[in-house]
Coordinates of N, CA and C in Angstrom, one line a residue:
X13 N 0.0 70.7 -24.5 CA -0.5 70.1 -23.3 C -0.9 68.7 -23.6
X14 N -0.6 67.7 -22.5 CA -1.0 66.1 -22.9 C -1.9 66.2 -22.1
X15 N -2.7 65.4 -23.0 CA -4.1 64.7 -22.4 C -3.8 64.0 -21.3
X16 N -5.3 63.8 -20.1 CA -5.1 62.9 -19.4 C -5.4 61.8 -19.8
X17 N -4.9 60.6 -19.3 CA -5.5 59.9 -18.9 C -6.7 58.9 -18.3
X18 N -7.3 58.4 -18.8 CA -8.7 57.9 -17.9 C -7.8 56.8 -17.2
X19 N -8.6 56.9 -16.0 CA -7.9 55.3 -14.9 C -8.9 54.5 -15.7
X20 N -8.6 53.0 -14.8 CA -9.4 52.4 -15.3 C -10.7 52.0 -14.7
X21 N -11.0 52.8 -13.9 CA -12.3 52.4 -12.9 C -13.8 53.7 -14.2
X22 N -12.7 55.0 -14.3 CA -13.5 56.0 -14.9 C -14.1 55.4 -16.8
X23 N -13.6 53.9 -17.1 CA -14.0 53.5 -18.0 C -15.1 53.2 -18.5
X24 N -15.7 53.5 -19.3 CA -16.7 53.0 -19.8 C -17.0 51.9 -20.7
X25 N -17.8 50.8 -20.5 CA -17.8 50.0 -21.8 C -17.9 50.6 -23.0
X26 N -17.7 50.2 -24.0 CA -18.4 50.7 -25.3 C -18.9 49.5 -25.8
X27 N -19.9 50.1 -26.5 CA -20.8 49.5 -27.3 C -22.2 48.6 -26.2
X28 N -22.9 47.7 -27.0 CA -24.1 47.0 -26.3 C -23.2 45.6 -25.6
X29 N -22.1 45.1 -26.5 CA -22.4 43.9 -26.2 C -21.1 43.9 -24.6
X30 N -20.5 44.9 -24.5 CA -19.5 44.8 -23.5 C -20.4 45.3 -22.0
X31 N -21.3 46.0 -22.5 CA -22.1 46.4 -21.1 C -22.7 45.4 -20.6
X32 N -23.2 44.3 -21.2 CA -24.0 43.1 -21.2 C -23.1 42.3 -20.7
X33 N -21.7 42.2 -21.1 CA -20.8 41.2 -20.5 C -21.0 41.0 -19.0
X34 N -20.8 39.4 -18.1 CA -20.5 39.7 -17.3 C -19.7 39.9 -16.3
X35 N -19.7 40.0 -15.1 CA -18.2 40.2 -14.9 C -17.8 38.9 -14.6
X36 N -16.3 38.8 -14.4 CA -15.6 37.5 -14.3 C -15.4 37.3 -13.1
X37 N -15.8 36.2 -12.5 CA -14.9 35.2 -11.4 C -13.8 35.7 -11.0
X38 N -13.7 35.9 -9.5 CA -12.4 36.0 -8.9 C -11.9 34.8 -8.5
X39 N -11.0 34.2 -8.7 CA -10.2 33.1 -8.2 C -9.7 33.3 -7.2
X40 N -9.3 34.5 -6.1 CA -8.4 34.3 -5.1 C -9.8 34.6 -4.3
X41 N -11.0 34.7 -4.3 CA -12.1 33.8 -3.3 C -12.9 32.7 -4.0
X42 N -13.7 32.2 -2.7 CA -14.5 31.1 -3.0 C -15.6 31.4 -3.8
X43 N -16.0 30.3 -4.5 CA -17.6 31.0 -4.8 C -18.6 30.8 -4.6
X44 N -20.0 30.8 -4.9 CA -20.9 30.7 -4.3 C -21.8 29.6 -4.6
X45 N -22.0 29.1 -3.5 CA -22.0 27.4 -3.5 C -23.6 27.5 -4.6
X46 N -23.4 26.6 -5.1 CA -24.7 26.0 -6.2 C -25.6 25.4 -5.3
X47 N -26.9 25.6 -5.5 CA -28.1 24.9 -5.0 C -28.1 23.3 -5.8
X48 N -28.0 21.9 -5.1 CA -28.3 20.9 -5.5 C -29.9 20.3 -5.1
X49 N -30.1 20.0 -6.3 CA -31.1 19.1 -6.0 C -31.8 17.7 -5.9
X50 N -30.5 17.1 -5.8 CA -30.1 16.0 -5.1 C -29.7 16.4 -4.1
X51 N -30.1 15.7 -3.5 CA -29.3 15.6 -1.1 C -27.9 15.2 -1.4
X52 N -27.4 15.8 -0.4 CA -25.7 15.4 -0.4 C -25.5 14.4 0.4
X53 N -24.4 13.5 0.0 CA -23.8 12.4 1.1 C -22.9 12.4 1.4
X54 N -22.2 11.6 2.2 CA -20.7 11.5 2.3 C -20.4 10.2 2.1
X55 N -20.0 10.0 0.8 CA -19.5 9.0 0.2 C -18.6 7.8 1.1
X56 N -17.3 8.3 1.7 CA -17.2 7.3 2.8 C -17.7 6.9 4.2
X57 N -18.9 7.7 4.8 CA -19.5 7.1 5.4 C -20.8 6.0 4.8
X58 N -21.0 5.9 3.8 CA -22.1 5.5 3.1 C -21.6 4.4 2.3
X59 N -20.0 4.3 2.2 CA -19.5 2.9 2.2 C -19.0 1.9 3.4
X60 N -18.5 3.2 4.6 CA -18.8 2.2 5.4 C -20.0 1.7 5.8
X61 N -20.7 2.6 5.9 CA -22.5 2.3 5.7 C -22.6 0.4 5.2
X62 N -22.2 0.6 4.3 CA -22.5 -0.7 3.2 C -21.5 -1.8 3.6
X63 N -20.4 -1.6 4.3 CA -19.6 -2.8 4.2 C -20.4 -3.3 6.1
X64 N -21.0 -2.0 6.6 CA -21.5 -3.1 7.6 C -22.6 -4.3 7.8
X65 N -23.2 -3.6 6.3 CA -25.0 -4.3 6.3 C -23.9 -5.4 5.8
X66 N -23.3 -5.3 4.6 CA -23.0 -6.5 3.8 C -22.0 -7.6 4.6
X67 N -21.6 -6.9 5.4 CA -20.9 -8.0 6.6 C -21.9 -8.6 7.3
X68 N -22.9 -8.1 7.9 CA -24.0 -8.4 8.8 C -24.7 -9.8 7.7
X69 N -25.2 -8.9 6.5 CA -25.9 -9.7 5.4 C -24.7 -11.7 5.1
X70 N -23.9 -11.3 5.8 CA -23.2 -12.6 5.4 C -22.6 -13.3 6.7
X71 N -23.6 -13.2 7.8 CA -23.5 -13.9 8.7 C -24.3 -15.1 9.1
X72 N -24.2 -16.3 10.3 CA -25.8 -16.9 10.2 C -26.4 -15.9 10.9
X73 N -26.1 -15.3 11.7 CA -27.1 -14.2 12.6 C -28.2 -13.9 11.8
X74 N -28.2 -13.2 10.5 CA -28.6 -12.8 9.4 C -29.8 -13.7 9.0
X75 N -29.1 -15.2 9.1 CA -29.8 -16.2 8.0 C -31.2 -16.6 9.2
X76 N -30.4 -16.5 10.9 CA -31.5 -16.9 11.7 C -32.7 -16.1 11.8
X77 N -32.4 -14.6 12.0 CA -33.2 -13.5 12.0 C -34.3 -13.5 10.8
X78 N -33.7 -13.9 9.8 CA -34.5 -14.0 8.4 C -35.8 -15.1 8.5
X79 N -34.9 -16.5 8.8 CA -35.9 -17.3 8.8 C -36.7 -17.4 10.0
X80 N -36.4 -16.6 11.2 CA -37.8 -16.8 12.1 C -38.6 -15.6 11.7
X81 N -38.0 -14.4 10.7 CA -39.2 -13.4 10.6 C -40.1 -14.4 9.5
X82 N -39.9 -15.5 8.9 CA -40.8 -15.4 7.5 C -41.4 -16.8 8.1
X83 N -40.5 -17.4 9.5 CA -41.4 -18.2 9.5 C -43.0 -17.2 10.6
X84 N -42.1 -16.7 11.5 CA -43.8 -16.3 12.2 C -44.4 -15.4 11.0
X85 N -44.4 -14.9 9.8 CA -45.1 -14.4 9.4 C -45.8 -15.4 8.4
X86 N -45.3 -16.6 7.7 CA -46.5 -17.5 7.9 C -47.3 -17.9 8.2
X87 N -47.0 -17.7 9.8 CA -47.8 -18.6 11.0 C -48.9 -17.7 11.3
X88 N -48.6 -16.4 11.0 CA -49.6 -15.9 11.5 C -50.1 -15.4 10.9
X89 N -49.9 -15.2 9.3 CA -50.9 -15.2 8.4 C -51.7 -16.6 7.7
X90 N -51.5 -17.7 8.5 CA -51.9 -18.9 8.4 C -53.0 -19.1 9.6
X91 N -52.5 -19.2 10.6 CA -53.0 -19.1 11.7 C -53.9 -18.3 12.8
X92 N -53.5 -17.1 12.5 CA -54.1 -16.2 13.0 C -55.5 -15.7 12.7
X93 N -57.1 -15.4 13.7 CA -57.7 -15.3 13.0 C -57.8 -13.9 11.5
X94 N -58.7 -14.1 10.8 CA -59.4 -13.9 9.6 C -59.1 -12.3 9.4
X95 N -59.7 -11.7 10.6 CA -59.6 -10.0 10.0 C -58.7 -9.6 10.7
X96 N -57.1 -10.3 11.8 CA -56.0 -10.0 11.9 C -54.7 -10.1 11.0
X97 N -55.1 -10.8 9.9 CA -54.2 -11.1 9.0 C -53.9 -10.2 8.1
X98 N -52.9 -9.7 7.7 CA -52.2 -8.9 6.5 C -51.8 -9.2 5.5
X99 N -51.3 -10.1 5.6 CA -51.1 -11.1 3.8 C -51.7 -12.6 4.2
X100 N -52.9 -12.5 2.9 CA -53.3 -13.8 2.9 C -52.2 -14.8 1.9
X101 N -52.7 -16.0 1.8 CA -52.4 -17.2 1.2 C -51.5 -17.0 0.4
X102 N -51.1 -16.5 -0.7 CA -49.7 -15.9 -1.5 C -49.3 -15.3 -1.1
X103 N -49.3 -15.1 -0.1 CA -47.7 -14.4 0.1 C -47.3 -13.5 -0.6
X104 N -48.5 -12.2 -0.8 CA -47.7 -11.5 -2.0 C -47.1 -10.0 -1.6
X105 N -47.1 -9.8 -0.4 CA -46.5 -8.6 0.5 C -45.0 -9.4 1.1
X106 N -45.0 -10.5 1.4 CA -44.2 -11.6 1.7 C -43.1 -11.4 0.5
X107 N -43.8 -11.4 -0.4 CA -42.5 -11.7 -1.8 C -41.9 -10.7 -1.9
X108 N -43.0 -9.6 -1.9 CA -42.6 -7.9 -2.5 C -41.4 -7.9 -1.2
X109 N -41.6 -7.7 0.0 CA -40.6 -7.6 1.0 C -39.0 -8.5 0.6
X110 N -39.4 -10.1 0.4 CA -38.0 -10.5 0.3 C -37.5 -9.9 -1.1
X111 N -37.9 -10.0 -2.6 CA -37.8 -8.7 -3.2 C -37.3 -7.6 -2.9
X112 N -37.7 -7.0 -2.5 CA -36.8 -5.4 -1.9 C -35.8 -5.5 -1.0
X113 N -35.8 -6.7 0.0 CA -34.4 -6.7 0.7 C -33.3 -7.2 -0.4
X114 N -33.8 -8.1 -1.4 CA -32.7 -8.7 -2.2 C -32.3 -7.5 -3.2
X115 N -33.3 -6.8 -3.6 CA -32.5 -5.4 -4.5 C -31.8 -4.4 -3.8
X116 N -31.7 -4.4 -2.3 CA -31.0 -3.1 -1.9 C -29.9 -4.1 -1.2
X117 N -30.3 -5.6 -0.9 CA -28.5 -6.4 -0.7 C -27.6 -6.5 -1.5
X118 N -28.2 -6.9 -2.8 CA -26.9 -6.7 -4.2 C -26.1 -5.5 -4.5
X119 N -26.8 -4.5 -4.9 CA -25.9 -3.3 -4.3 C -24.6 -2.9 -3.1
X120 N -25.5 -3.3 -2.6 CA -24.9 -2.9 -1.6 C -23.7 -4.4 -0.7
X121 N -23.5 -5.2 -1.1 CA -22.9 -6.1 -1.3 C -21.6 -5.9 -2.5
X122 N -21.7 -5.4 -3.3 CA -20.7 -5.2 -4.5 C -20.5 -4.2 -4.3
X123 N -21.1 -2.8 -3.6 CA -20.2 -1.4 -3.0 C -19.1 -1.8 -2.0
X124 N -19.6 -2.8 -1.3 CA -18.5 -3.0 -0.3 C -17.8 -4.5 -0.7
X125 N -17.8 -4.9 -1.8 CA -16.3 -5.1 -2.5 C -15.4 -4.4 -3.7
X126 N -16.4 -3.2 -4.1 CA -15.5 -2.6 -4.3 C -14.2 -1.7 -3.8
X127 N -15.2 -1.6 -2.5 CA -14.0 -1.0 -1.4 C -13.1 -1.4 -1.3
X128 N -13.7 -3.0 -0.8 CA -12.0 -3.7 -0.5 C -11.4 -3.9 -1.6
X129 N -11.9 -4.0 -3.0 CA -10.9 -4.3 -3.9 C -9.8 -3.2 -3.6
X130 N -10.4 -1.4 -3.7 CA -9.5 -0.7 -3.7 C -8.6 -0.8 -3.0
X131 N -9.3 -1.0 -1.6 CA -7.8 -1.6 -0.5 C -7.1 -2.3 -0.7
X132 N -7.6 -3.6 -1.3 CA -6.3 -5.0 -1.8 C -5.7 -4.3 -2.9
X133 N -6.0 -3.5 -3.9 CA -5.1 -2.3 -4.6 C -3.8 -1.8 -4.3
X134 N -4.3 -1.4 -3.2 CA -3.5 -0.1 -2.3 C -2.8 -1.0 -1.8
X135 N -3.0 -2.0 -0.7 CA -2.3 -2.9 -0.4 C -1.1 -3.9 -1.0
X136 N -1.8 -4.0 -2.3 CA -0.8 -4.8 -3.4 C 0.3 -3.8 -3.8
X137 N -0.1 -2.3 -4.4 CA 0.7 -1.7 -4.5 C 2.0 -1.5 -3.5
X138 N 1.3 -1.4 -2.4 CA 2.3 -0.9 -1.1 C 3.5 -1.9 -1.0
X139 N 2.9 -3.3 -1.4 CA 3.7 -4.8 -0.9 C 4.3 -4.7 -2.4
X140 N 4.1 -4.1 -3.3 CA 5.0 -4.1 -4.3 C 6.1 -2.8 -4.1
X141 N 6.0 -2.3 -3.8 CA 7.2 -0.9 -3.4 C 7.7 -1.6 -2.2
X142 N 7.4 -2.3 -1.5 CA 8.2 -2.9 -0.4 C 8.8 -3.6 -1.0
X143 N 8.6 -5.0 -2.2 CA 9.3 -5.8 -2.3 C 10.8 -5.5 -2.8
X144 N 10.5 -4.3 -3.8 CA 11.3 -4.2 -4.9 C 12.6 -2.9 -3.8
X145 N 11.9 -2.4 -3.0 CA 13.1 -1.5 -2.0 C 13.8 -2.6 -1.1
X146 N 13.3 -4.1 -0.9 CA 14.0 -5.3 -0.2 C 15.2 -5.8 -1.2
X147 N 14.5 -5.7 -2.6 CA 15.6 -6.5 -3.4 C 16.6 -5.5 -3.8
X148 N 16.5 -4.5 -4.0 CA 17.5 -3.5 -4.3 C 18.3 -3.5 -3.0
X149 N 17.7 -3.3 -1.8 CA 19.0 -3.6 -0.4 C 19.6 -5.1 0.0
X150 N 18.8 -6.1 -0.7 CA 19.6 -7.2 -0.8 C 20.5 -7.4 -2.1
X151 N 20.6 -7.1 -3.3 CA 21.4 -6.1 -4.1 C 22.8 -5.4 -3.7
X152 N 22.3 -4.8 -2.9 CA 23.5 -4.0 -2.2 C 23.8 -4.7 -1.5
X153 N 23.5 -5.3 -0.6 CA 24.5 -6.2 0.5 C 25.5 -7.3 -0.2
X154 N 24.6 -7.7 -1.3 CA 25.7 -9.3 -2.2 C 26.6 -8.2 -2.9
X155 N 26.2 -7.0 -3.4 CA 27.8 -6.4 -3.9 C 28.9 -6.1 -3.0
X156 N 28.3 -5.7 -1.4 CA 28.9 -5.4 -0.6 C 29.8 -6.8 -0.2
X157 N 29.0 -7.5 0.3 CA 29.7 -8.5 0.4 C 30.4 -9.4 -0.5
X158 N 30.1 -9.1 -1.6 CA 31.2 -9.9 -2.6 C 32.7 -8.9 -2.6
X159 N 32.2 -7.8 -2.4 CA 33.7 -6.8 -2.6 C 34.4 -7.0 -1.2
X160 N 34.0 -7.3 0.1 CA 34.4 -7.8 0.8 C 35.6 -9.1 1.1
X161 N 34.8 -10.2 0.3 CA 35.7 -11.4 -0.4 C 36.4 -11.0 -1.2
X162 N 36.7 -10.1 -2.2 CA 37.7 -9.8 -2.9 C 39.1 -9.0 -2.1
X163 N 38.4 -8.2 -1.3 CA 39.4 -7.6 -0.4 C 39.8 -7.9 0.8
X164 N 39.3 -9.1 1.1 CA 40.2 -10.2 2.2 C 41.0 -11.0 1.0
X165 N 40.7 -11.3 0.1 CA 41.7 -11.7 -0.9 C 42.9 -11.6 -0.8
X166 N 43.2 -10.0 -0.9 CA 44.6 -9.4 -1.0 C 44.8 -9.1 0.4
X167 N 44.2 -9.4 1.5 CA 44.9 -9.1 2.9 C 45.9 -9.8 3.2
X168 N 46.7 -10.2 4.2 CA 47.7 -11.3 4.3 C 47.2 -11.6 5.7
X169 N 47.1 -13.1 5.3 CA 46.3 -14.1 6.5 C 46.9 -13.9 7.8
X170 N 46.9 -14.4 9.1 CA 47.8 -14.7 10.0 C 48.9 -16.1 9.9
X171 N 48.2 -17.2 9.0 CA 49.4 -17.7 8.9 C 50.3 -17.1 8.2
X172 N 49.9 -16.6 6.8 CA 50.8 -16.5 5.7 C 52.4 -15.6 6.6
X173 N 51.8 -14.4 7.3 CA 52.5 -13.7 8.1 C 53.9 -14.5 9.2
X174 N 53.0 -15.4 10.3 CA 53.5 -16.5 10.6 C 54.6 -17.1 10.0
X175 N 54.4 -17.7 9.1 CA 55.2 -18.5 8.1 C 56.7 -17.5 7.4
X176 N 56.0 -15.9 7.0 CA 57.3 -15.1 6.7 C 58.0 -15.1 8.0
X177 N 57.8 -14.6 9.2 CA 58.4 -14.6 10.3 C 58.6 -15.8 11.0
X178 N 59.0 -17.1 10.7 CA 59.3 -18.0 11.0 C 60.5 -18.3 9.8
X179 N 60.1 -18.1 8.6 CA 61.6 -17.9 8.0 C 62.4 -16.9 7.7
X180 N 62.3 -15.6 8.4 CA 63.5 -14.8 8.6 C 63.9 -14.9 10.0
X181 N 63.4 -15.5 10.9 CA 64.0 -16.0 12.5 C 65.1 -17.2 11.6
X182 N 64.7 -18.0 10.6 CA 65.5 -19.2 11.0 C 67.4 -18.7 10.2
X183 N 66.7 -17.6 8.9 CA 67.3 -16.6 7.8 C 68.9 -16.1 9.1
X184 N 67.7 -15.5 10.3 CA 68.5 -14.5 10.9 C 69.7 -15.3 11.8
X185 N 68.6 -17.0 12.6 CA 69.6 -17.9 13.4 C 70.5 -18.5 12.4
X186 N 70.5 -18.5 11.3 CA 71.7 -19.1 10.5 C 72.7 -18.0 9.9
X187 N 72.7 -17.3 9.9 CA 73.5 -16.1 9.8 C 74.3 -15.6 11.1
X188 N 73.9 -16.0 12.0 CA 74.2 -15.9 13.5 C 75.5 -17.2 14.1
X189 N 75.0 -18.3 13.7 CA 76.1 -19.4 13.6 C 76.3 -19.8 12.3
X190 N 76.8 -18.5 11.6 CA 77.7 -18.2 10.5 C 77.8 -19.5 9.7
X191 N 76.6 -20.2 9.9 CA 75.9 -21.2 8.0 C 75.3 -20.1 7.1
X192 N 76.0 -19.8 6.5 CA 75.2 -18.9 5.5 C 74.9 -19.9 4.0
X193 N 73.7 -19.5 3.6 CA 73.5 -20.2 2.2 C 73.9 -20.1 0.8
X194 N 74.3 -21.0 0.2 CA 75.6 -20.0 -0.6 C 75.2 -19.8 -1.9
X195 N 73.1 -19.8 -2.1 CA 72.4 -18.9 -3.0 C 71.8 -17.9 -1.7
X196 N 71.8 -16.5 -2.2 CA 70.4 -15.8 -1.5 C 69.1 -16.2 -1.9
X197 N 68.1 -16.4 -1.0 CA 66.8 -16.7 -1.4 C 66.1 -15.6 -1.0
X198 N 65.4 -14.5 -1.5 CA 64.7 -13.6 -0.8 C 63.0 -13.9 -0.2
X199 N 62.7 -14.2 0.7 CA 61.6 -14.4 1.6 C 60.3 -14.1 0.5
X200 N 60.0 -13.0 -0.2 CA 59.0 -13.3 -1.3 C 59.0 -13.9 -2.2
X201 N 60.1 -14.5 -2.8 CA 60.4 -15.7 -3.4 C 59.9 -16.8 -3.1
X202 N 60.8 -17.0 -2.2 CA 60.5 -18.7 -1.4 C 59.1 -18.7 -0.6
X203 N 57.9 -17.3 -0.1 CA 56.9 -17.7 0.3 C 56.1 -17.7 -1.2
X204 N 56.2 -17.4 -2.0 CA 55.2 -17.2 -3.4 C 54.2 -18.6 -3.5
X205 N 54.4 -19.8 -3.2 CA 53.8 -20.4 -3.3 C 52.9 -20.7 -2.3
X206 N 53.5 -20.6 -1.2 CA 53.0 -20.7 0.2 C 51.6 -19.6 0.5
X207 N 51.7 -18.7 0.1 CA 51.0 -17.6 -0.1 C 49.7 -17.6 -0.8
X208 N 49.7 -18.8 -1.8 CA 48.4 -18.8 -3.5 C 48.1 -19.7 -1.8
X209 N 48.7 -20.7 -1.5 CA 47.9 -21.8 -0.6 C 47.2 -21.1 0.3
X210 N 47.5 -20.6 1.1 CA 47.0 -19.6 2.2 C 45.7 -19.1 1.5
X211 N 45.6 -18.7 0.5 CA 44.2 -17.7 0.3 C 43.2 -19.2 0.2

């Protein structure tokens, strides 16, 4: 009699260290998303984010809005009375402020040229696969067109044509009022020269 069998669900691990294993990842589903503990962003909104401050950041609009905030806030930590005032005489909420706008514009000024670089990348690349599929079809046209001139070469012109049928008319009227020539000349003979001229 033959033994059965065990399927493979009726299996048992053996030993400690295979029970402990764990099981393996299915690839044909998804898995189960990881807790981050960083906040998530989206990367291209958050460059275009940056190319708009940094465009804004490099207008006068920018330079006017700046200088009337720092001028009224002189004025009215100058001017204003004693226990309305928020930054006295140094300016030193004043500094910290232009300070922190100038640390979060540098950044964010060179994120949004890095962008564009990548674009002028992309762009340069593209204008280079354009150039080089222009020269390869102008390429082909000067071969085409040179093989063209070589094969009007060997066509036969309308004069050259002309000229054969103007001397077998005169071949034919002198044969007719029985002047015959008392060499034969055969018509590609006598045009051979006429013919190099013509091309």
């Amino acid at each position: 009699m033959v033994p059965e069998r065990e399927s493979p669900r009726e299996r048992t691990p053996a030993g400690a260290t295979a029970a402990s294993r764990p099981r393996a990842a299915r690839l044909d589903q998804p898995g189960v998303p990881r807790r981050r503990i960083l906040p998530e962003y989206d990367p291209e909104a958050f460059g275009r984010l940056s190319e708009r401050i940094a465009r804004f950041l490099g207008t006068g609009r920018f330079l006017v809005w700046m200088t009337a905030v720092i001028i009224l806030w002189v004025a009215w930590n100058s001017l204003a009375p004693r226990h309305l005032r928020f930054d006295e005489y140094p300016f030193i909420f004043l500094t910290l402020m232009l300070s922190l706008q100038a640390s979060y514009a540098a950044p964010l000024i060179l994120l949004a040229q890095n962008r564009q670089d990548d674009r002028d990348r992309v762009n340069l690349e593209q204008d280079r696969k354009q150039n080089e599929r222009s020269i390869a079809d102008t390429e082909y046209l000067t071969r085409e067109v040179a093989a063209l001139r070589i094969g009007l070469g060997e066509v036969a012109t309308r004069d050259w044509i002309r000229s054969e049928l103007q001397d077998m008319v005169k071949e034919l009227e002198g044969r007719q009022n029985g002047h015959r020539h008392d060499a034969v000349v055969f018509p590609a003979e006598r045009s051979r020269g006429r013919d190099a001229d013509d091309r």
